[in-house]
PDB file of C-alpha atoms in Angstrom:
ATOM      1  CA  MET A 245     -16.047 -29.114   8.352  1.00 74.00           C
ATOM      2  CA  SER A 246     -15.573 -32.689   9.850  1.00 90.00           C
ATOM      3  CA  LEU A 247     -15.228 -33.718  12.823  1.00 95.00           C
ATOM      4  CA  HIS A 248     -13.255 -36.563  14.862  1.00 96.00           C
ATOM      5  CA  TYR A 249     -15.093 -38.684  17.195  1.00 97.00           C
ATOM      6  CA  ILE A 250     -12.216 -40.489  19.524  1.00 98.00           C
ATOM      7  CA  LEU A 251     -14.573 -42.732  21.553  1.00 98.00           C
ATOM      8  CA  ASP A 252     -12.744 -43.880  25.540  1.00 97.00           C
ATOM      9  CA  GLY A 253     -13.934 -47.495  24.717  1.00 95.00           C
ATOM     10  CA  TYR A 254     -14.326 -49.753  27.645  1.00 96.00           C
ATOM     11  CA  ASN A 255     -15.601 -46.437  29.325  1.00 97.00           C
ATOM     12  CA  VAL A 256     -18.027 -46.134  27.069  1.00 97.00           C
ATOM     13  CA  ILE A 257     -19.488 -50.031  27.275  1.00 97.00           C
ATOM     14  CA  LYS A 258     -18.990 -49.862  31.262  1.00 96.00           C
ATOM     15  CA  ARG A 259     -21.262 -46.574  31.468  1.00 95.00           C
ATOM     16  CA  THR A 260     -23.339 -48.274  28.427  1.00 94.00           C
ATOM     17  CA  GLU A 261     -26.679 -50.202  30.075  1.00 93.00           C
ATOM     18  CA  PHE A 262     -26.990 -52.572  27.181  1.00 92.00           C
ATOM     19  CA  LEU A 263     -23.613 -53.232  26.841  1.00 95.00           C
ATOM     20  CA  ALA A 264     -22.574 -53.365  30.520  1.00 95.00           C
ATOM     21  CA  LYS A 265     -24.115 -56.714  30.973  1.00 95.00           C
ATOM     22  CA  MET A 266     -22.630 -58.474  27.829  1.00 95.00           C
ATOM     23  CA  LYS A 267     -19.032 -60.081  28.058  1.00 93.00           C
ATOM     24  CA  LEU A 268     -16.079 -57.583  27.227  1.00 89.00           C
ATOM     25  CA  GLU A 269     -15.662 -58.904  23.210  1.00 88.00           C
ATOM     26  CA  GLU A 270     -19.053 -59.152  23.069  1.00 92.00           C
ATOM     27  CA  ALA A 271     -19.580 -55.649  23.868  1.00 93.00           C
ATOM     28  CA  ARG A 272     -16.405 -54.171  22.097  1.00 92.00           C
ATOM     29  CA  GLY A 273     -18.439 -55.616  18.604  1.00 91.00           C
ATOM     30  CA  GLU A 274     -21.889 -54.047  19.451  1.00 93.00           C
ATOM     31  CA  LEU A 275     -20.317 -50.935  20.660  1.00 94.00           C
ATOM     32  CA  VAL A 276     -19.134 -50.059  16.847  1.00 92.00           C
ATOM     33  CA  ARG A 277     -21.583 -51.692  15.283  1.00 91.00           C
ATOM     34  CA  PHE A 278     -23.742 -49.306  17.205  1.00 93.00           C
ATOM     35  CA  VAL A 279     -21.568 -46.527  15.547  1.00 93.00           C
ATOM     36  CA  VAL A 280     -21.927 -47.957  12.236  1.00 90.00           C
ATOM     37  CA  ASN A 281     -25.938 -48.768  12.286  1.00 90.00           C
ATOM     38  CA  LYS A 282     -27.075 -45.846  14.619  1.00 91.00           C
ATOM     39  CA  ARG A 283     -24.631 -42.845  13.876  1.00 90.00           C
ATOM     40  CA  PRO A 284     -24.597 -41.012  16.895  1.00 93.00           C
ATOM     41  CA  HIS A 285     -21.205 -39.140  15.279  1.00 93.00           C
ATOM     42  CA  GLY A 286     -23.841 -37.646  13.523  1.00 90.00           C
ATOM     43  CA  SER A 287     -22.337 -37.238   9.746  1.00 88.00           C
ATOM     44  CA  GLN A 288     -21.188 -39.639   7.502  1.00 86.00           C
ATOM     45  CA  ARG A 289     -18.396 -37.748   7.405  1.00 90.00           C
ATOM     46  CA  ASN A 290     -16.721 -37.707  10.071  1.00 93.00           C
ATOM     47  CA  LYS A 291     -14.097 -40.328  11.279  1.00 94.00           C
ATOM     48  CA  VAL A 292     -14.712 -42.137  14.174  1.00 96.00           C
ATOM     49  CA  THR A 293     -12.084 -43.593  16.400  1.00 95.00           C
ATOM     50  CA  VAL A 294     -12.491 -46.191  19.160  1.00 95.00           C
ATOM     51  CA  VAL A 295      -9.971 -46.649  21.406  1.00 95.00           C
ATOM     52  CA  PHE A 296      -9.284 -49.942  23.795  1.00 94.00           C
ATOM     53  CA  ASP A 297      -6.721 -50.875  26.196  1.00 91.00           C
ATOM     54  CA  GLY A 298      -5.301 -53.497  24.840  1.00 82.00           C
ATOM     55  CA  LYS A 299      -2.318 -56.385  25.623  1.00 70.00           C
ATOM     56  CA  ALA A 300      -0.642 -58.599  22.674  1.00 56.00           C
ATOM     57  CA  GLY A 301      -2.879 -61.219  21.588  1.00 56.00           C
ATOM     58  CA  TYR A 302      -5.982 -58.807  21.484  1.00 59.00           C
ATOM     59  CA  TYR A 303      -7.407 -58.049  17.938  1.00 56.00           C
ATOM     60  CA  MET A 304     -11.083 -57.389  16.883  1.00 61.00           C
ATOM     61  CA  SER A 305     -11.875 -58.310  13.033  1.00 55.00           C
ATOM     62  CA  ALA A 306     -12.286 -54.798  10.923  1.00 52.00           C
ATOM     63  CA  PRO A 307     -15.861 -53.565  11.042  1.00 54.00           C
ATOM     64  CA  GLU A 308     -17.333 -54.779   7.788  1.00 54.00           C
ATOM     65  CA  ASN A 309     -18.265 -50.122   7.660  1.00 55.00           C
ATOM     66  CA  ARG A 310     -14.496 -48.641   7.212  1.00 66.00           C
ATOM     67  CA  ALA A 311     -16.461 -45.825   9.174  1.00 73.00           C
ATOM     68  CA  VAL A 312     -15.290 -46.381  12.585  1.00 89.00           C
ATOM     69  CA  ALA A 313     -11.510 -47.166  13.754  1.00 90.00           C
ATOM     70  CA  VAL A 314     -10.302 -49.643  16.215  1.00 90.00           C
ATOM     71  CA  ILE A 315      -6.992 -49.047  17.917  1.00 90.00           C
ATOM     72  CA  PHE A 316      -6.088 -50.987  20.992  1.00 91.00           C
ATOM     73  CA  ALA A 317      -3.407 -49.470  22.697  1.00 91.00           C
ATOM     74  CA  THR A 318      -0.946 -52.468  23.327  1.00 87.00           C
ATOM     75  CA  LYS A 319       1.870 -49.494  24.724  1.00 88.00           C
ATOM     76  CA  THR A 320       0.563 -47.580  26.735  1.00 90.00           C
ATOM     77  CA  ASN A 321      -3.565 -47.578  28.513  1.00 94.00           C
ATOM     78  CA  ALA A 322      -6.408 -46.359  25.675  1.00 95.00           C
ATOM     79  CA  ASP A 323      -6.266 -42.571  28.043  1.00 97.00           C
ATOM     80  CA  GLN A 324      -2.583 -42.267  27.121  1.00 97.00           C
ATOM     81  CA  GLU A 325      -3.045 -43.557  23.748  1.00 96.00           C
ATOM     82  CA  ILE A 326      -6.146 -40.668  23.502  1.00 98.00           C
ATOM     83  CA  LYS A 327      -3.746 -38.045  25.333  1.00 97.00           C
ATOM     84  CA  THR A 328      -1.221 -38.223  22.848  1.00 97.00           C
ATOM     85  CA  ILE A 329      -3.519 -38.456  19.266  1.00 97.00           C
ATOM     86  CA  VAL A 330      -5.405 -35.463  20.931  1.00 98.00           C
ATOM     87  CA  GLY A 331      -2.140 -33.656  22.288  1.00 97.00           C
ATOM     88  CA  ARG A 332      -0.447 -34.372  18.113  1.00 97.00           C
ATOM     89  CA  SER A 333      -3.559 -33.327  16.760  1.00 96.00           C
ATOM     90  CA  ARG A 334      -2.849 -30.018  14.280  1.00 96.00           C
ATOM     91  CA  THR A 335      -7.073 -29.136  14.660  1.00 96.00           C
ATOM     92  CA  PRO A 336      -7.736 -30.435  17.856  1.00 96.00           C
ATOM     93  CA  ARG A 337     -10.435 -28.306  17.713  1.00 96.00           C
ATOM     94  CA  HIS A 338     -12.196 -30.745  15.347  1.00 97.00           C
ATOM     95  CA  ILE A 339     -11.791 -33.346  17.993  1.00 97.00           C
ATOM     96  CA  ILE A 340     -14.512 -34.629  20.276  1.00 97.00           C
ATOM     97  CA  VAL A 341     -13.789 -37.207  22.620  1.00 98.00           C
ATOM     98  CA  VAL A 342     -16.265 -39.777  24.501  1.00 98.00           C
ATOM     99  CA  THR A 343     -15.617 -40.510  27.921  1.00 97.00           C
ATOM    100  CA  ASP A 344     -16.754 -39.810  31.759  1.00 97.00           C
ATOM    101  CA  ASP A 345     -13.253 -39.769  32.937  1.00 97.00           C
ATOM    102  CA  ARG A 346     -12.361 -37.157  34.586  1.00 97.00           C
ATOM    103  CA  GLU A 347      -8.357 -37.037  33.592  1.00 97.00           C
ATOM    104  CA  VAL A 348      -8.637 -37.661  30.162  1.00 97.00           C
ATOM    105  CA  GLN A 349     -11.671 -34.643  29.834  1.00 97.00           C
ATOM    106  CA  SER A 350      -9.235 -32.458  32.139  1.00 97.00           C
ATOM    107  CA  TYR A 351      -6.613 -33.172  29.290  1.00 98.00           C
ATOM    108  CA  VAL A 352      -8.793 -32.906  26.396  1.00 97.00           C
ATOM    109  CA  LYS A 353     -10.045 -29.567  27.636  1.00 97.00           C
ATOM    110  CA  SER A 354      -6.528 -28.258  27.737  1.00 97.00           C
ATOM    111  CA  CYS A 355      -5.818 -28.741  24.130  1.00 97.00           C
ATOM    112  CA  SER A 356      -8.817 -26.969  23.206  1.00 97.00           C
ATOM    113  CA  ALA A 357     -11.098 -29.743  21.841  1.00 97.00           C
ATOM    114  CA  GLN A 358     -14.117 -30.931  22.825  1.00 97.00           C
ATOM    115  CA  VAL A 359     -15.835 -33.560  25.785  1.00 97.00           C
ATOM    116  CA  MET A 360     -18.763 -35.540  25.368  1.00 97.00           C
ATOM    117  CA  SER A 361     -20.524 -37.999  28.148  1.00 96.00           C
ATOM    118  CA  CYS A 362     -20.809 -41.887  26.944  1.00 96.00           C
ATOM    119  CA  THR A 363     -24.604 -41.147  28.146  1.00 95.00           C
ATOM    120  CA  GLU A 364     -24.693 -37.947  24.926  1.00 95.00           C
ATOM    121  CA  PHE A 365     -22.927 -39.892  23.133  1.00 95.00           C
ATOM    122  CA  ILE A 366     -25.297 -43.239  23.076  1.00 94.00           C
ATOM    123  CA  ASN A 367     -28.323 -40.949  23.592  1.00 92.00           C
ATOM    124  CA  ARG A 368     -28.044 -39.916  20.725  1.00 90.00           C
ATOM    125  CA  GLY A 369     -27.585 -43.465  18.670  1.00 86.00           C
ATOM    126  CA  SER A 370     -30.587 -44.634  20.753  1.00 79.00           C
ATOM    127  CA  ALA A 371     -33.197 -41.899  20.195  1.00 72.00           C
ATOM    128  CA  SER A 372     -33.050 -43.484  16.721  1.00 56.00           C
ATOM    129  CA  ARG A 373     -33.456 -47.150  17.864  1.00 45.00           C
ATOM    130  CA  GLY A 374     -36.719 -46.233  20.164  1.00 45.00           C
ATOM    131  CA  GLY A 375     -35.821 -46.670  24.007  1.00 42.00           C
ATOM    132  CA  ASP A 376     -33.168 -46.806  25.954  1.00 41.00           C
ATOM    133  CA  ASP A 377     -33.939 -50.430  26.173  1.00 43.00           C
ATOM    134  CA  GLY A 378     -32.536 -51.152  22.971  1.00 43.00           C
ATOM    135  CA  ALA A 379     -35.819 -52.030  21.144  1.00 44.00           C
ATOM    136  CA  SER A 380     -36.952 -50.907  18.076  1.00 42.00           C
ATOM    137  CA  LYS A 381     -40.675 -50.286  17.659  1.00 43.00           C
ATOM    138  CA  GLY A 382     -42.349 -53.904  17.595  1.00 48.00           C
ATOM    139  CA  GLY A 383     -38.813 -55.196  17.231  1.00 58.00           C
ATOM    140  CA  LEU A 384     -35.926 -57.228  19.563  1.00 61.00           C
ATOM    141  CA  THR A 385     -33.605 -55.612  21.775  1.00 65.00           C
ATOM    142  CA  GLN A 386     -29.541 -56.097  20.626  1.00 61.00           C
ATOM    143  CA  GLN A 387     -28.886 -58.697  22.918  1.00 64.00           C
ATOM    144  CA  GLN A 388     -32.075 -60.653  21.836  1.00 62.00           C
ATOM    145  CA  GLN A 389     -30.829 -59.793  18.222  1.00 66.00           C
ATOM    146  CA  ILE A 390     -27.503 -61.709  19.523  1.00 65.00           C
ATOM    147  CA  GLU A 391     -28.592 -65.048  22.178  1.00 65.00           C
ATOM    148  CA  ILE A 392     -30.910 -65.964  19.020  1.00 70.00           C
ATOM    149  CA  ASN A 393     -27.917 -65.760  16.146  1.00 66.00           C
ATOM    150  CA  LYS A 394     -25.506 -68.150  18.703  1.00 64.00           C
ATOM    151  CA  GLU A 395     -28.713 -70.667  19.169  1.00 66.00           C
ATOM    152  CA  LEU A 396     -28.724 -70.076  14.947  1.00 64.00           C
ATOM    153  CA  GLU A 397     -25.302 -70.538  15.350  1.00 66.00           C
ATOM    154  CA  ILE A 398     -25.033 -74.041  17.374  1.00 70.00           C
ATOM    155  CA  GLN A 399     -27.939 -75.333  15.685  1.00 65.00           C
ATOM    156  CA  PHE A 400     -26.593 -74.752  11.917  1.00 67.00           C
ATOM    157  CA  GLY A 401     -23.071 -74.556  12.977  1.00 60.00           C
TER     158      GLY A 401
END
C-alpha cells in the first residue's frame, strides 16, 4: 500500500529552522530537494505533493526527480487546496497531511486521513543528514552549499 503525503508548503517552511532562514523562493526549492534527497516520506512508491499559496505569475521549475509534485493554489489558498484534495480522495486513509495548522488537521482527520506534524516529517529526513543543523558528518550545511553555489555563479557566471 503506497501513501500520499501532502505538505502544507509554507507551513513546513516556517516551522523548519534551516528553511525559515532562507528567502521564500530558495526555501521552496530547498524543501523539494530535501524531500527528493532525504525521503522523509519513506518508500519511493509513496507520492508527495507540496502545496503552496500562490498567485498569478508564481512558478517553480519542475524538480529533476518527478517524485514530488508542486501545486501553487492560485484560485484559493493552500489550506483549501489541501482540503479539496483530501475531500475528493477515494482512499483518504492512504493520505498523510503534513501541517501544524489546526484547522487543516481537524478537517483532514474528519475525512479519515492522517496528520503528521512538520517537525516529525522533517526529523525523519534529518536523521539521515546527521543532525538538525543541516550538516552531514564532516560536510557543509545546506545553507553553506547554497552560498558557495551563489559565489561560484557570480565568479564564473
